[in-house]
PDB file of C-alpha atoms in Angstrom:
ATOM      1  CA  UNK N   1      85.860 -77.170  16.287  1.00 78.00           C
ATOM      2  CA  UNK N   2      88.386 -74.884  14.279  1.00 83.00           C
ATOM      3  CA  UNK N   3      86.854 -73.415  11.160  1.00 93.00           C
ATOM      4  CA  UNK N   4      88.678 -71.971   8.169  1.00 96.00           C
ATOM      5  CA  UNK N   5      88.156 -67.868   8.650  1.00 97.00           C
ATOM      6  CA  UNK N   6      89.411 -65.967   5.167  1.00 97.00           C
ATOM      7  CA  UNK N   7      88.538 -63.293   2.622  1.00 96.00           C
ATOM      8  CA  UNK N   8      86.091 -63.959   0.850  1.00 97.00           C
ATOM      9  CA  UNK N   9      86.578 -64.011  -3.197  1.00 96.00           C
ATOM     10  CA  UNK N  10      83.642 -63.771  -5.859  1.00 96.00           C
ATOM     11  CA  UNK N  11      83.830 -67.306  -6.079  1.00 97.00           C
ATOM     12  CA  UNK N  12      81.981 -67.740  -2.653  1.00 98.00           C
ATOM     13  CA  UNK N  13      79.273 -65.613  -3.499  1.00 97.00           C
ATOM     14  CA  UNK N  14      76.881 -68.058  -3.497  1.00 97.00           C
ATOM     15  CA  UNK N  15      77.619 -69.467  -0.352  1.00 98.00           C
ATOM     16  CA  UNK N  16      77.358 -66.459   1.262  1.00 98.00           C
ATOM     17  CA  UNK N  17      74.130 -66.165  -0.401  1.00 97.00           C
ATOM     18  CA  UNK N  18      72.718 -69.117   0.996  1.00 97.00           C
ATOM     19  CA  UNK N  19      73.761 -67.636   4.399  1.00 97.00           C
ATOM     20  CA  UNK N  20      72.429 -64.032   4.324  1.00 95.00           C
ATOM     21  CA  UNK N  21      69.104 -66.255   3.093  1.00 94.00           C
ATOM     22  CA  UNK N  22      68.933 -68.571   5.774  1.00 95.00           C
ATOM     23  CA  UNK N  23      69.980 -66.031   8.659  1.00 94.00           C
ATOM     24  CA  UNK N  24      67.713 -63.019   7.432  1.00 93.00           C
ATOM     25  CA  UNK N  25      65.404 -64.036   5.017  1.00 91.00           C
ATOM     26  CA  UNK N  26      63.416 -60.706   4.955  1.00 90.00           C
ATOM     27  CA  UNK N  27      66.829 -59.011   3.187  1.00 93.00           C
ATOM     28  CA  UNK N  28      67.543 -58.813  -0.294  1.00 96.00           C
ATOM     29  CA  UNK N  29      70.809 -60.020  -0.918  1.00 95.00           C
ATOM     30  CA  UNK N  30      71.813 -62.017  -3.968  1.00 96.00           C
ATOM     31  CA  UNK N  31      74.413 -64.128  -5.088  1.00 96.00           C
ATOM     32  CA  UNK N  32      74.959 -61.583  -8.479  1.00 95.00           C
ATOM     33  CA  UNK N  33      75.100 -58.699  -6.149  1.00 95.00           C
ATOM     34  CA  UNK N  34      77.654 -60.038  -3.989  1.00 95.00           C
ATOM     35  CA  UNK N  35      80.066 -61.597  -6.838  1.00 95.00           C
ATOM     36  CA  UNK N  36      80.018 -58.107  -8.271  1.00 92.00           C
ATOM     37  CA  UNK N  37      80.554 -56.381  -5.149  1.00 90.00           C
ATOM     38  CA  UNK N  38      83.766 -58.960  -4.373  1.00 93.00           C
ATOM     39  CA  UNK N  39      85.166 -58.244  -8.121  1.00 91.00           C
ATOM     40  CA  UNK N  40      84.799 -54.647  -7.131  1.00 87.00           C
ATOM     41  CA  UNK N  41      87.237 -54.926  -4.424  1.00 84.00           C
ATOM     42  CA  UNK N  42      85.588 -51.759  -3.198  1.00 83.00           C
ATOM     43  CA  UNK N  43      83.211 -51.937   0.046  1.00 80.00           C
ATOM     44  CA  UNK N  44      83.027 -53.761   3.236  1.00 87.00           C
ATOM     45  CA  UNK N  45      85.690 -56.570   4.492  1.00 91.00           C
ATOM     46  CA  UNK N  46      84.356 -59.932   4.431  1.00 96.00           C
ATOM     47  CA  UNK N  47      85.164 -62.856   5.669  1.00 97.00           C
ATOM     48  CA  UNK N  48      83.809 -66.293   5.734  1.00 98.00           C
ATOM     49  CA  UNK N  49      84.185 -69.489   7.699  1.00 98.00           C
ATOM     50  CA  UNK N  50      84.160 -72.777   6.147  1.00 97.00           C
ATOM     51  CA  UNK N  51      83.274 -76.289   6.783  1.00 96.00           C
ATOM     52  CA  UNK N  52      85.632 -78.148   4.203  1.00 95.00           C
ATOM     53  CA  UNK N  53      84.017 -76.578   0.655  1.00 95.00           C
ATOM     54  CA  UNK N  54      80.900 -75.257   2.061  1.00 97.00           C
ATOM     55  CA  UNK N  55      80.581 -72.211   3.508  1.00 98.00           C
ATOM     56  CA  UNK N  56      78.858 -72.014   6.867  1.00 98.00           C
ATOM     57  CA  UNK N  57      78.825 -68.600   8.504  1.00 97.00           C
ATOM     58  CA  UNK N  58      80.099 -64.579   6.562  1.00 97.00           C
ATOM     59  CA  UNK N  59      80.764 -61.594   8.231  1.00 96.00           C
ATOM     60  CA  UNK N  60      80.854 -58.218   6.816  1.00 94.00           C
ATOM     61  CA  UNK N  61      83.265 -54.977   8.249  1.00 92.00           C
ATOM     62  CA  UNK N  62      82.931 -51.647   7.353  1.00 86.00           C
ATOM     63  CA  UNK N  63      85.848 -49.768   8.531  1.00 80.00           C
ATOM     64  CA  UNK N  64      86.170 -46.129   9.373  1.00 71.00           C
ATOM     65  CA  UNK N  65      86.988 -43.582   6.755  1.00 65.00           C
ATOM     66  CA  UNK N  66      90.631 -42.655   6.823  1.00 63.00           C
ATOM     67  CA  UNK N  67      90.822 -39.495   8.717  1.00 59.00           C
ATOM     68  CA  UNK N  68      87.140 -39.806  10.307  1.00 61.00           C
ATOM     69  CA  UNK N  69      86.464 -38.316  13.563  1.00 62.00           C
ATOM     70  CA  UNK N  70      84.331 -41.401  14.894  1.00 62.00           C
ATOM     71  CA  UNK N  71      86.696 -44.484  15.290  1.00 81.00           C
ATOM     72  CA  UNK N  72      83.153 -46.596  14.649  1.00 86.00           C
ATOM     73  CA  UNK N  73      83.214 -50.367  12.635  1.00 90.00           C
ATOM     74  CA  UNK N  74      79.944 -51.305  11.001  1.00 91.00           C
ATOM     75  CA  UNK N  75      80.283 -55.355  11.177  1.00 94.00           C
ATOM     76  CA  UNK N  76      77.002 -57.953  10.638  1.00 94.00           C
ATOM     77  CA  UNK N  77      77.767 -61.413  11.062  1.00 95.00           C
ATOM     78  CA  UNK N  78      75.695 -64.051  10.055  1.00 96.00           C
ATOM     79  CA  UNK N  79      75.528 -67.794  10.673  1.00 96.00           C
ATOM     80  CA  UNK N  80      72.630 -70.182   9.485  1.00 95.00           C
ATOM     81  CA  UNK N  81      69.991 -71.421  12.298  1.00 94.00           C
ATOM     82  CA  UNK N  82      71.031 -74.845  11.504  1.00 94.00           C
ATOM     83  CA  UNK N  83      75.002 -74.222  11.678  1.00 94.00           C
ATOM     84  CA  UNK N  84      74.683 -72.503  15.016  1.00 92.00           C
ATOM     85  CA  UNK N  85      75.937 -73.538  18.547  1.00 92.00           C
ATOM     86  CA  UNK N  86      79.149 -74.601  16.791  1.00 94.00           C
ATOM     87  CA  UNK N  87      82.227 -71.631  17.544  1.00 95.00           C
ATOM     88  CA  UNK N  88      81.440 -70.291  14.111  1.00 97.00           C
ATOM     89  CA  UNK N  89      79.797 -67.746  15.584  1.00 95.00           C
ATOM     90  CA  UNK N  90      82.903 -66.984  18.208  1.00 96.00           C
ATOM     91  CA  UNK N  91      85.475 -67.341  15.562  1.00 97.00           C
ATOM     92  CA  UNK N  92      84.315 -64.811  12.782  1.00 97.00           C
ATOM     93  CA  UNK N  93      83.144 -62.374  15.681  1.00 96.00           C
ATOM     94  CA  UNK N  94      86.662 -62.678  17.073  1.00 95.00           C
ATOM     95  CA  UNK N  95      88.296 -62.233  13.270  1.00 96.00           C
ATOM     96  CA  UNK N  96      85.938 -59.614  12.235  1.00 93.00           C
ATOM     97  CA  UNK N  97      87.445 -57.660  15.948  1.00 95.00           C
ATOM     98  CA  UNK N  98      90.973 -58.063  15.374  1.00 94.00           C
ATOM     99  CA  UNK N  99      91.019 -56.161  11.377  1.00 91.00           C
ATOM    100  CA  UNK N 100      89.232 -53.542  13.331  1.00 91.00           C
ATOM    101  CA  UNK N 101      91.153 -53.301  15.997  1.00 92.00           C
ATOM    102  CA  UNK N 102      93.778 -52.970  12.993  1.00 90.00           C
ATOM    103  CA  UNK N 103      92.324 -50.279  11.257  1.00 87.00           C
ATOM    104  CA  UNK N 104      92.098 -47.991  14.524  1.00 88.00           C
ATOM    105  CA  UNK N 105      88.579 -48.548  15.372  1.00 91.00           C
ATOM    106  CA  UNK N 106      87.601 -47.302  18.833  1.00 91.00           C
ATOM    107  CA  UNK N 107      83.986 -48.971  18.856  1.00 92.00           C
ATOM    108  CA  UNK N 108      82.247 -51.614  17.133  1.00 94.00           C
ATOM    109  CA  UNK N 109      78.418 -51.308  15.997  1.00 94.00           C
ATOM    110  CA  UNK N 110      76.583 -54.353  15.311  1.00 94.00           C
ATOM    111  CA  UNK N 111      73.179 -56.033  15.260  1.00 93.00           C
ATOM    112  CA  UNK N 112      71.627 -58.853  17.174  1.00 94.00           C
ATOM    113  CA  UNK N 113      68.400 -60.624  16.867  1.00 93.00           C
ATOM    114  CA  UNK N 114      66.032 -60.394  19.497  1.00 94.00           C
ATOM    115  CA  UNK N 115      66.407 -63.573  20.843  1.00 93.00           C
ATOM    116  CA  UNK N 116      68.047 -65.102  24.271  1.00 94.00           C
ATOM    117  CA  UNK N 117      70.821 -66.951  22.728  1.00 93.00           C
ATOM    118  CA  UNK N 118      71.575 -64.231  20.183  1.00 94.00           C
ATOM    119  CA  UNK N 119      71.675 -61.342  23.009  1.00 95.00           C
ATOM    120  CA  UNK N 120      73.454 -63.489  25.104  1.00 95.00           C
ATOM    121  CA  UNK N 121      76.178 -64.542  22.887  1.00 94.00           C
ATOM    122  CA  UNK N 122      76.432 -60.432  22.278  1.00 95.00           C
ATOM    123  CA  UNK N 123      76.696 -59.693  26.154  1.00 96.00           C
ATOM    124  CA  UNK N 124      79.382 -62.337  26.548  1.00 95.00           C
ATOM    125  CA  UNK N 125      81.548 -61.141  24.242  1.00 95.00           C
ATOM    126  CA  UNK N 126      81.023 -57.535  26.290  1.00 95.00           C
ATOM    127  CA  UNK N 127      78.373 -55.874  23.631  1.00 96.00           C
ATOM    128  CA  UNK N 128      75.584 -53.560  25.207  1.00 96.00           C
ATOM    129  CA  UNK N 129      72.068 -53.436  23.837  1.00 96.00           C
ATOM    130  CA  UNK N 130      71.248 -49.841  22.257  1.00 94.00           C
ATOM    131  CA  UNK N 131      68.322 -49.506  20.108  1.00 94.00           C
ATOM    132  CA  UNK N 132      65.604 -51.599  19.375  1.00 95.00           C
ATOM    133  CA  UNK N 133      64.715 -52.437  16.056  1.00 94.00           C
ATOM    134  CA  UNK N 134      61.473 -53.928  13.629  1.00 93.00           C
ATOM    135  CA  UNK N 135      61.640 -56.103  10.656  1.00 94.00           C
ATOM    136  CA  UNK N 136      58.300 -55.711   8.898  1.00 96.00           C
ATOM    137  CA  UNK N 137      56.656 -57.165   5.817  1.00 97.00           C
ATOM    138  CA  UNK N 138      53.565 -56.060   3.624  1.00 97.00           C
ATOM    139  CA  UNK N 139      51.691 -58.406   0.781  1.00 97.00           C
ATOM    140  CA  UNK N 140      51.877 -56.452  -2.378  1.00 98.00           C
ATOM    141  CA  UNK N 141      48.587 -57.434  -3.473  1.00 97.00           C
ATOM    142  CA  UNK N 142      46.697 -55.440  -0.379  1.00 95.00           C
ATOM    143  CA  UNK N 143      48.611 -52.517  -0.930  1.00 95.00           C
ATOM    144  CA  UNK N 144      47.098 -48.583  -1.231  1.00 95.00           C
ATOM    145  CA  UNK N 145      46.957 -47.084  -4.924  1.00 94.00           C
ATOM    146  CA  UNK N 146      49.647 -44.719  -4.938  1.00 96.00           C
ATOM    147  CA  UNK N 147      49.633 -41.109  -4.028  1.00 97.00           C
ATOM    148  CA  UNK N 148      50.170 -37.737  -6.088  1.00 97.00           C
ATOM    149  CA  UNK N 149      52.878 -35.499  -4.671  1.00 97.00           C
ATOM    150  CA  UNK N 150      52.000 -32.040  -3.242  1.00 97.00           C
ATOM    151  CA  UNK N 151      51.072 -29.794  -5.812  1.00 97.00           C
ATOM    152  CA  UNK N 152      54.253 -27.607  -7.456  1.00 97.00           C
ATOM    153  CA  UNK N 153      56.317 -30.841  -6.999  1.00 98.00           C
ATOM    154  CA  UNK N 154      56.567 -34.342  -8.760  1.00 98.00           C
ATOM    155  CA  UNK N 155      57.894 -37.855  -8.651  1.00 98.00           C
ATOM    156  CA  UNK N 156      60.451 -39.650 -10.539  1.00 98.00           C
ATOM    157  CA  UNK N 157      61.639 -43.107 -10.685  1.00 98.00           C
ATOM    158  CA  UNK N 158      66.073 -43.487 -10.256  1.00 98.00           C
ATOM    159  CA  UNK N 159      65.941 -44.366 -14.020  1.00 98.00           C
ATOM    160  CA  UNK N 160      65.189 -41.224 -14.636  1.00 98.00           C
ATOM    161  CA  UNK N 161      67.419 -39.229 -12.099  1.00 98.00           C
ATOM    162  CA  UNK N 162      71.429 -38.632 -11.934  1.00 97.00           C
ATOM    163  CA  UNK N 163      73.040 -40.613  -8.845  1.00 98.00           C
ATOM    164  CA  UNK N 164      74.693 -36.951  -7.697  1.00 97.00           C
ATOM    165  CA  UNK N 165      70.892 -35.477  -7.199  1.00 97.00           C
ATOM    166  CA  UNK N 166      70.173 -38.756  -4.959  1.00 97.00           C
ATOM    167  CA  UNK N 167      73.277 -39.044  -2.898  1.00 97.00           C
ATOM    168  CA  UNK N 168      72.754 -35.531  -1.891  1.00 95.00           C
ATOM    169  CA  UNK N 169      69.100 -36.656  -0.191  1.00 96.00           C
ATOM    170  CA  UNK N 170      70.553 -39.941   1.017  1.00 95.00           C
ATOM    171  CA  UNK N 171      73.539 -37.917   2.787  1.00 92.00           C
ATOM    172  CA  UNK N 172      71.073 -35.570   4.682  1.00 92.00           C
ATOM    173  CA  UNK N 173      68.730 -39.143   5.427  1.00 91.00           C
ATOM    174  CA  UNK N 174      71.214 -41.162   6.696  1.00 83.00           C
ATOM    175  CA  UNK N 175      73.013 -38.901   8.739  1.00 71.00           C
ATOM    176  CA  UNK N 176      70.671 -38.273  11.842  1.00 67.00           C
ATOM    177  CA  UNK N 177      69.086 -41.891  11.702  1.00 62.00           C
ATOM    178  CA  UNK N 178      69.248 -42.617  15.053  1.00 60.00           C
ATOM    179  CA  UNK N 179      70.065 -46.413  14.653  1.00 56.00           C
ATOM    180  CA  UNK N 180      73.721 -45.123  13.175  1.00 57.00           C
ATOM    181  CA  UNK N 181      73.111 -47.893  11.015  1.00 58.00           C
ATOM    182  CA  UNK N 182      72.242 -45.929   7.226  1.00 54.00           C
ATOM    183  CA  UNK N 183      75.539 -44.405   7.485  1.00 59.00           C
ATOM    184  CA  UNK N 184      77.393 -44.553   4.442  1.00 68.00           C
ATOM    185  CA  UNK N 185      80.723 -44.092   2.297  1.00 76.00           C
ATOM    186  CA  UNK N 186      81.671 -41.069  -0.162  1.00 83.00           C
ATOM    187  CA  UNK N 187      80.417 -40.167  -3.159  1.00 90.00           C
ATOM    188  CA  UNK N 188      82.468 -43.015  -5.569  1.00 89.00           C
ATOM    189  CA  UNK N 189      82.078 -45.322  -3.124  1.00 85.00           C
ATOM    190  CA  UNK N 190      78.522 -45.117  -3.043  1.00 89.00           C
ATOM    191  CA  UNK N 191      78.203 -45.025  -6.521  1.00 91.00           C
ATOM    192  CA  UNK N 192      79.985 -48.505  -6.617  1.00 87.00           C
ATOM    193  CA  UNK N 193      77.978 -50.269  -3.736  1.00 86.00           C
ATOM    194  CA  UNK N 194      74.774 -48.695  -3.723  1.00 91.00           C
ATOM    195  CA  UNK N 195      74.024 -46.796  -6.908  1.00 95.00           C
ATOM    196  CA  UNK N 196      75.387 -49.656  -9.170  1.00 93.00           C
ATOM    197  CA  UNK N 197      74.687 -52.788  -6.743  1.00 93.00           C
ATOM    198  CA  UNK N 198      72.643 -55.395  -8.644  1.00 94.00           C
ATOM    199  CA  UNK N 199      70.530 -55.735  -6.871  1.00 97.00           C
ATOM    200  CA  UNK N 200      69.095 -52.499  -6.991  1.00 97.00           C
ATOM    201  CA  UNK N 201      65.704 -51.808  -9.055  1.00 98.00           C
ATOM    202  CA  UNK N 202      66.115 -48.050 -10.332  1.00 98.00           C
ATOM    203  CA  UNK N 203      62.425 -48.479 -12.013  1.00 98.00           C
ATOM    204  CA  UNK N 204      61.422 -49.580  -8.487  1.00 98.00           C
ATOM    205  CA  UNK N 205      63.064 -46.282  -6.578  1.00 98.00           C
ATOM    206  CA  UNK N 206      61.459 -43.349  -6.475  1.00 98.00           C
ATOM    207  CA  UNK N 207      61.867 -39.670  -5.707  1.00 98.00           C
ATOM    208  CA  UNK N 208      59.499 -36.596  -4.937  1.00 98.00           C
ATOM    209  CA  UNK N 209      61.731 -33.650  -6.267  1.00 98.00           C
ATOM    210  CA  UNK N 210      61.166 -29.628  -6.082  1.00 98.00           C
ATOM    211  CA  UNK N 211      62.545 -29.141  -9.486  1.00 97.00           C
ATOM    212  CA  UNK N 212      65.466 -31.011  -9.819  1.00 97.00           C
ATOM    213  CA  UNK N 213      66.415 -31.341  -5.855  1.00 98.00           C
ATOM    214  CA  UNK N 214      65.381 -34.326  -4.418  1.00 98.00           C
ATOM    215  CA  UNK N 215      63.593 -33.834  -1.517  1.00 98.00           C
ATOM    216  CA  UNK N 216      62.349 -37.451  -0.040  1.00 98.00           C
ATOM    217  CA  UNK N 217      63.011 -40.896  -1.717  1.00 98.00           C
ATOM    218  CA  UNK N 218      62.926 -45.042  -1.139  1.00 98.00           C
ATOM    219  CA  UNK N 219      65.674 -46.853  -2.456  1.00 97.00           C
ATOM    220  CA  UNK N 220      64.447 -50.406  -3.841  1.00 98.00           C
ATOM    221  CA  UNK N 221      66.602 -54.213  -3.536  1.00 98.00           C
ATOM    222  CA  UNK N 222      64.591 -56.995  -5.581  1.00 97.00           C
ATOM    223  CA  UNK N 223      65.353 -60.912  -5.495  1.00 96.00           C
ATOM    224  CA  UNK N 224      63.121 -61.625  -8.701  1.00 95.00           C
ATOM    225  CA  UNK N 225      64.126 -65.222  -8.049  1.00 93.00           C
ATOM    226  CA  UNK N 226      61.675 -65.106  -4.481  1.00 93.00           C
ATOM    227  CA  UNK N 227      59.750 -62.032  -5.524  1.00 96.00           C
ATOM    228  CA  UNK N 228      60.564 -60.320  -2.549  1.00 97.00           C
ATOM    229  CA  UNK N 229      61.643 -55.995  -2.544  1.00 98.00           C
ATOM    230  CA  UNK N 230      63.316 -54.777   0.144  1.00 97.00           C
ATOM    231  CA  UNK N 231      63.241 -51.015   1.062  1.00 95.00           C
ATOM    232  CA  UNK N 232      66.516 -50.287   1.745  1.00 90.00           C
ATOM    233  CA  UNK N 233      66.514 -46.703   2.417  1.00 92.00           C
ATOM    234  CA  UNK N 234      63.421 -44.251   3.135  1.00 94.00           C
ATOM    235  CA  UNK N 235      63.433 -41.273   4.066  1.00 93.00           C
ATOM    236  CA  UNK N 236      62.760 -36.832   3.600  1.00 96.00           C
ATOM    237  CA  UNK N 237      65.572 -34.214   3.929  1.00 96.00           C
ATOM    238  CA  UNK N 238      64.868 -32.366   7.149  1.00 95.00           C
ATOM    239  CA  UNK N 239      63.676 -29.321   5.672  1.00 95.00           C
ATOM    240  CA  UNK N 240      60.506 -31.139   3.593  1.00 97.00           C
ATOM    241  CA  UNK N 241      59.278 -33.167   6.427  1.00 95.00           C
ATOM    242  CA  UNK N 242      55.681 -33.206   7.726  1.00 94.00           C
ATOM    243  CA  UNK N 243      54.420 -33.007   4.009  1.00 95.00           C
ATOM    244  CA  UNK N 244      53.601 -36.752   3.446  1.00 96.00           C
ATOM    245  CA  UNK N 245      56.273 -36.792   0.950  1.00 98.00           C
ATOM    246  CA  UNK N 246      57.158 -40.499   2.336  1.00 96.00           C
ATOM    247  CA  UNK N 247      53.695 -42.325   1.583  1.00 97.00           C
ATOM    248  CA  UNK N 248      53.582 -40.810  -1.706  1.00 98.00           C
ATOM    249  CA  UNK N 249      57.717 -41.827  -2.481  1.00 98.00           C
ATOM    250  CA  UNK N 250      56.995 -45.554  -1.011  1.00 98.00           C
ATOM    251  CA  UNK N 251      53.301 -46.094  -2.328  1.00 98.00           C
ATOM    252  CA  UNK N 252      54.606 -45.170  -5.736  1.00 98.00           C
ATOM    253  CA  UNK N 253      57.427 -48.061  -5.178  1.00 98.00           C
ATOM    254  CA  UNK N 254      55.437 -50.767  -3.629  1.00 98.00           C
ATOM    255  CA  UNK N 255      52.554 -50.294  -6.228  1.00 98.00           C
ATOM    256  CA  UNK N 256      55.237 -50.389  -9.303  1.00 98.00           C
ATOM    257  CA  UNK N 257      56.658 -53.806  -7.460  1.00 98.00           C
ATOM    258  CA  UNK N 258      53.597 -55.095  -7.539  1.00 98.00           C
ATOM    259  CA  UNK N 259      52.763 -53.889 -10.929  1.00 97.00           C
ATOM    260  CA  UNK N 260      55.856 -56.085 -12.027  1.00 98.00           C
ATOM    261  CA  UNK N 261      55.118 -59.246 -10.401  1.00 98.00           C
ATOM    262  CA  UNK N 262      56.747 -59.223  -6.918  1.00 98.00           C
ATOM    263  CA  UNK N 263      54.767 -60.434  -4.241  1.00 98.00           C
ATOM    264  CA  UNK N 264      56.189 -59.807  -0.879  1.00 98.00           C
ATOM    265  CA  UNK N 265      57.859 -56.411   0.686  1.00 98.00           C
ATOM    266  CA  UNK N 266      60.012 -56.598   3.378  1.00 97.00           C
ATOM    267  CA  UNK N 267      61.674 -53.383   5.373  1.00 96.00           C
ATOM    268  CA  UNK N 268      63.337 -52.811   8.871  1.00 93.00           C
ATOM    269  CA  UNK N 269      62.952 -49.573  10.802  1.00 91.00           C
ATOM    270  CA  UNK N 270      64.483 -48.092  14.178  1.00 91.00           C
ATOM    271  CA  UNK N 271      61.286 -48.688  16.674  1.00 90.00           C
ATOM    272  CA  UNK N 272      61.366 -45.521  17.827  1.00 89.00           C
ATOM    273  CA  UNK N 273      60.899 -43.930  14.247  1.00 90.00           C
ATOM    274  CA  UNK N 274      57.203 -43.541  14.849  1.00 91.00           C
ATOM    275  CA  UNK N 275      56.608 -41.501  11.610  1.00 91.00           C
ATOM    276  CA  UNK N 276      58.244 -44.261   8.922  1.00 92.00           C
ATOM    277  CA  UNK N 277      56.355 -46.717  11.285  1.00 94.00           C
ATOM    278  CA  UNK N 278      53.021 -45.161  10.773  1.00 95.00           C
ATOM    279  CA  UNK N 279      53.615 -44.891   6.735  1.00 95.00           C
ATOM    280  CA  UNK N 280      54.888 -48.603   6.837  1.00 96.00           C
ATOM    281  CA  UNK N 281      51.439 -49.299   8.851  1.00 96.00           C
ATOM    282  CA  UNK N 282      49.297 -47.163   6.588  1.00 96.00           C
ATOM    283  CA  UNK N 283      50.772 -49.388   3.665  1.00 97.00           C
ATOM    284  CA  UNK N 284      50.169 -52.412   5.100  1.00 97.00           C
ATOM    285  CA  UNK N 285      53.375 -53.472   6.685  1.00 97.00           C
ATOM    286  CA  UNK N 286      53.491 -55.968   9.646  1.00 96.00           C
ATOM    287  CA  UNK N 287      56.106 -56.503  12.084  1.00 95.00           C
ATOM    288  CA  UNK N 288      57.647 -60.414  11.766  1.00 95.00           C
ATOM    289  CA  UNK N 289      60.623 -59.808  13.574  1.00 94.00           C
ATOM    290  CA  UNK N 290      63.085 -57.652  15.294  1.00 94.00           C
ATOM    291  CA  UNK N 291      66.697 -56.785  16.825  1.00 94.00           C
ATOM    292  CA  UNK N 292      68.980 -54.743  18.227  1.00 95.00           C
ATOM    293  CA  UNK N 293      71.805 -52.279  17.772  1.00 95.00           C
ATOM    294  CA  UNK N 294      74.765 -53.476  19.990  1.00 96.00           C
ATOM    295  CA  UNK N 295      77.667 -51.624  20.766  1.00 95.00           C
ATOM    296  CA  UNK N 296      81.154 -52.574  22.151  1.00 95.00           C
ATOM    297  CA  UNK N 297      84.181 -50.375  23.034  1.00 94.00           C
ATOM    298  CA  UNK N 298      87.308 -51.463  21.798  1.00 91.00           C
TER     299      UNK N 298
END
């Protein structure tokens, strides 16, 4: 069956909603967040197939900076348990590799669930398996009272913070996860996607900062409508790790979701990180699922 594969506009943000919901229920990803990120024009590629008016699988590609070094596309596509087994799958992947094959990209990067059709349908379409990774959850409700920062430094929620004294810590994060996953665009690009994404929860994202540098920090997405946070980004700058600055950045955000009613917090981790996986145990996280990096050469 031939499916219609386009651009996606902000009128088919819901749809895409109901997609991201059904295919990875853990994330935080709502239909307000996406319209505004389509209106933006600025951000990934995506593209959607459809089934007559309803849309049935979306794809997302981020492209490689003009003038980067590494020729790597980001892409995540997503189809819906029940819509699966029907080429949607095939066609978007196949879409989704032609623009980057456009834009110059030498190498795709991609995740698959941990499943035997989903690996398989990434090794017949001549993706390799890289790194593992864990989708965990914790119940806010059993979660530890938050922890004081070392003495001489002290927390602050996003609210309260500039976005140029968090980008710098989320540069020197992302940069050597291993997963290659938390990379990221420039500064104004950032500020567009991340900083002012609607989903975000500034009172919900915290900071331990030595004066006003911001040393470690957890970046919070909220769906108010299921009561579910995600923790999108954790994580110390090199140079202040081994200090616990993690458990007291995260405790402080999990215990101020709960304070406000959410219920449920969901995060996903590289399985080899062994120290965010021992905070995310010591707070009460769980694994539910997991997946894997995949890589192809293009």
């Amino acid at each position: 069956m031939v499916f219609e594969i386009r651009p996606a506009g902000p009128e088919d943000a819901a749809g895409i909603a109901r997609v991201w919901a059904a295919a990875l229920p853990q994330l935080v990803k709502t239909a307000r967040a996406i319209e505004t990120e389509l209106r933006s024009g600025i951000g990934p590629v995506v593209l959607i197939a459809l089934d007559g008016p309803e849309v049935v699988g979306s794809s997302n590609i981020y492209l490689p900076e003009p003038g980067s070094q590494v020729r790597r596309a980001r892409i995540a596509i997503q189809v819906p348990p029940q819509q699966r087994r029907r080429g949607i799958g095939s066609q978007l992947t196949a879409a989704i590799t032609e623009r980057a094959v456009r834009a110059g990209a030498s190498q795709l990067l991609g995740v698959v669930h941990d499943d035997d059709e989903s690996k398989g349908f990434a090794a017949k379409r001549g993706f390799v398996l890289a790194r593992r990774m864990s989708h965990s959850a914790a119940e806010l409700s059993t979660v530890p009272e938050p922890l004081e920062p070392p003495a001489g430094l002290r927390t602050a929620d996003f609210e309260h913070l500039e976005p140029e004294q968090v980008f710098e810590a989320v540069v020197a994060v992302r940069d050597d996860d291993p997963s290659g996953l938390s990379g990221g665009p420039a500064y104004d690009e950032w500020l567009a996607v991340a900083w002012n994404n609607a989903d975000l929860r500034r009172d919900l994202s915290f900071a331990v900062l030595d004066g006003d540098r911001v040393l470690s920090l957890v970046s919070t997405t909220a769906d108010p409508a299921r009561k579910v946070i995600w923790s999108n980004l954790t994580g110390t700058i090199p140079s202040a790790r081994g200090r616990g600055l993690a458990k007291v950045v995260k405790s402080r955000a999990l215990a101020a979701a709960r304070d406000a009613g959410f219920v449920t917090a969901s995060t996903g981790n590289d399985a080899a990180n062994a120290p965010m996986l021992a905070v995310n145990r010591w707070l009460g996280y769980r694994e539910t699922s997991a997946a894997w990096t995949a890589e192809k050469d293009l």
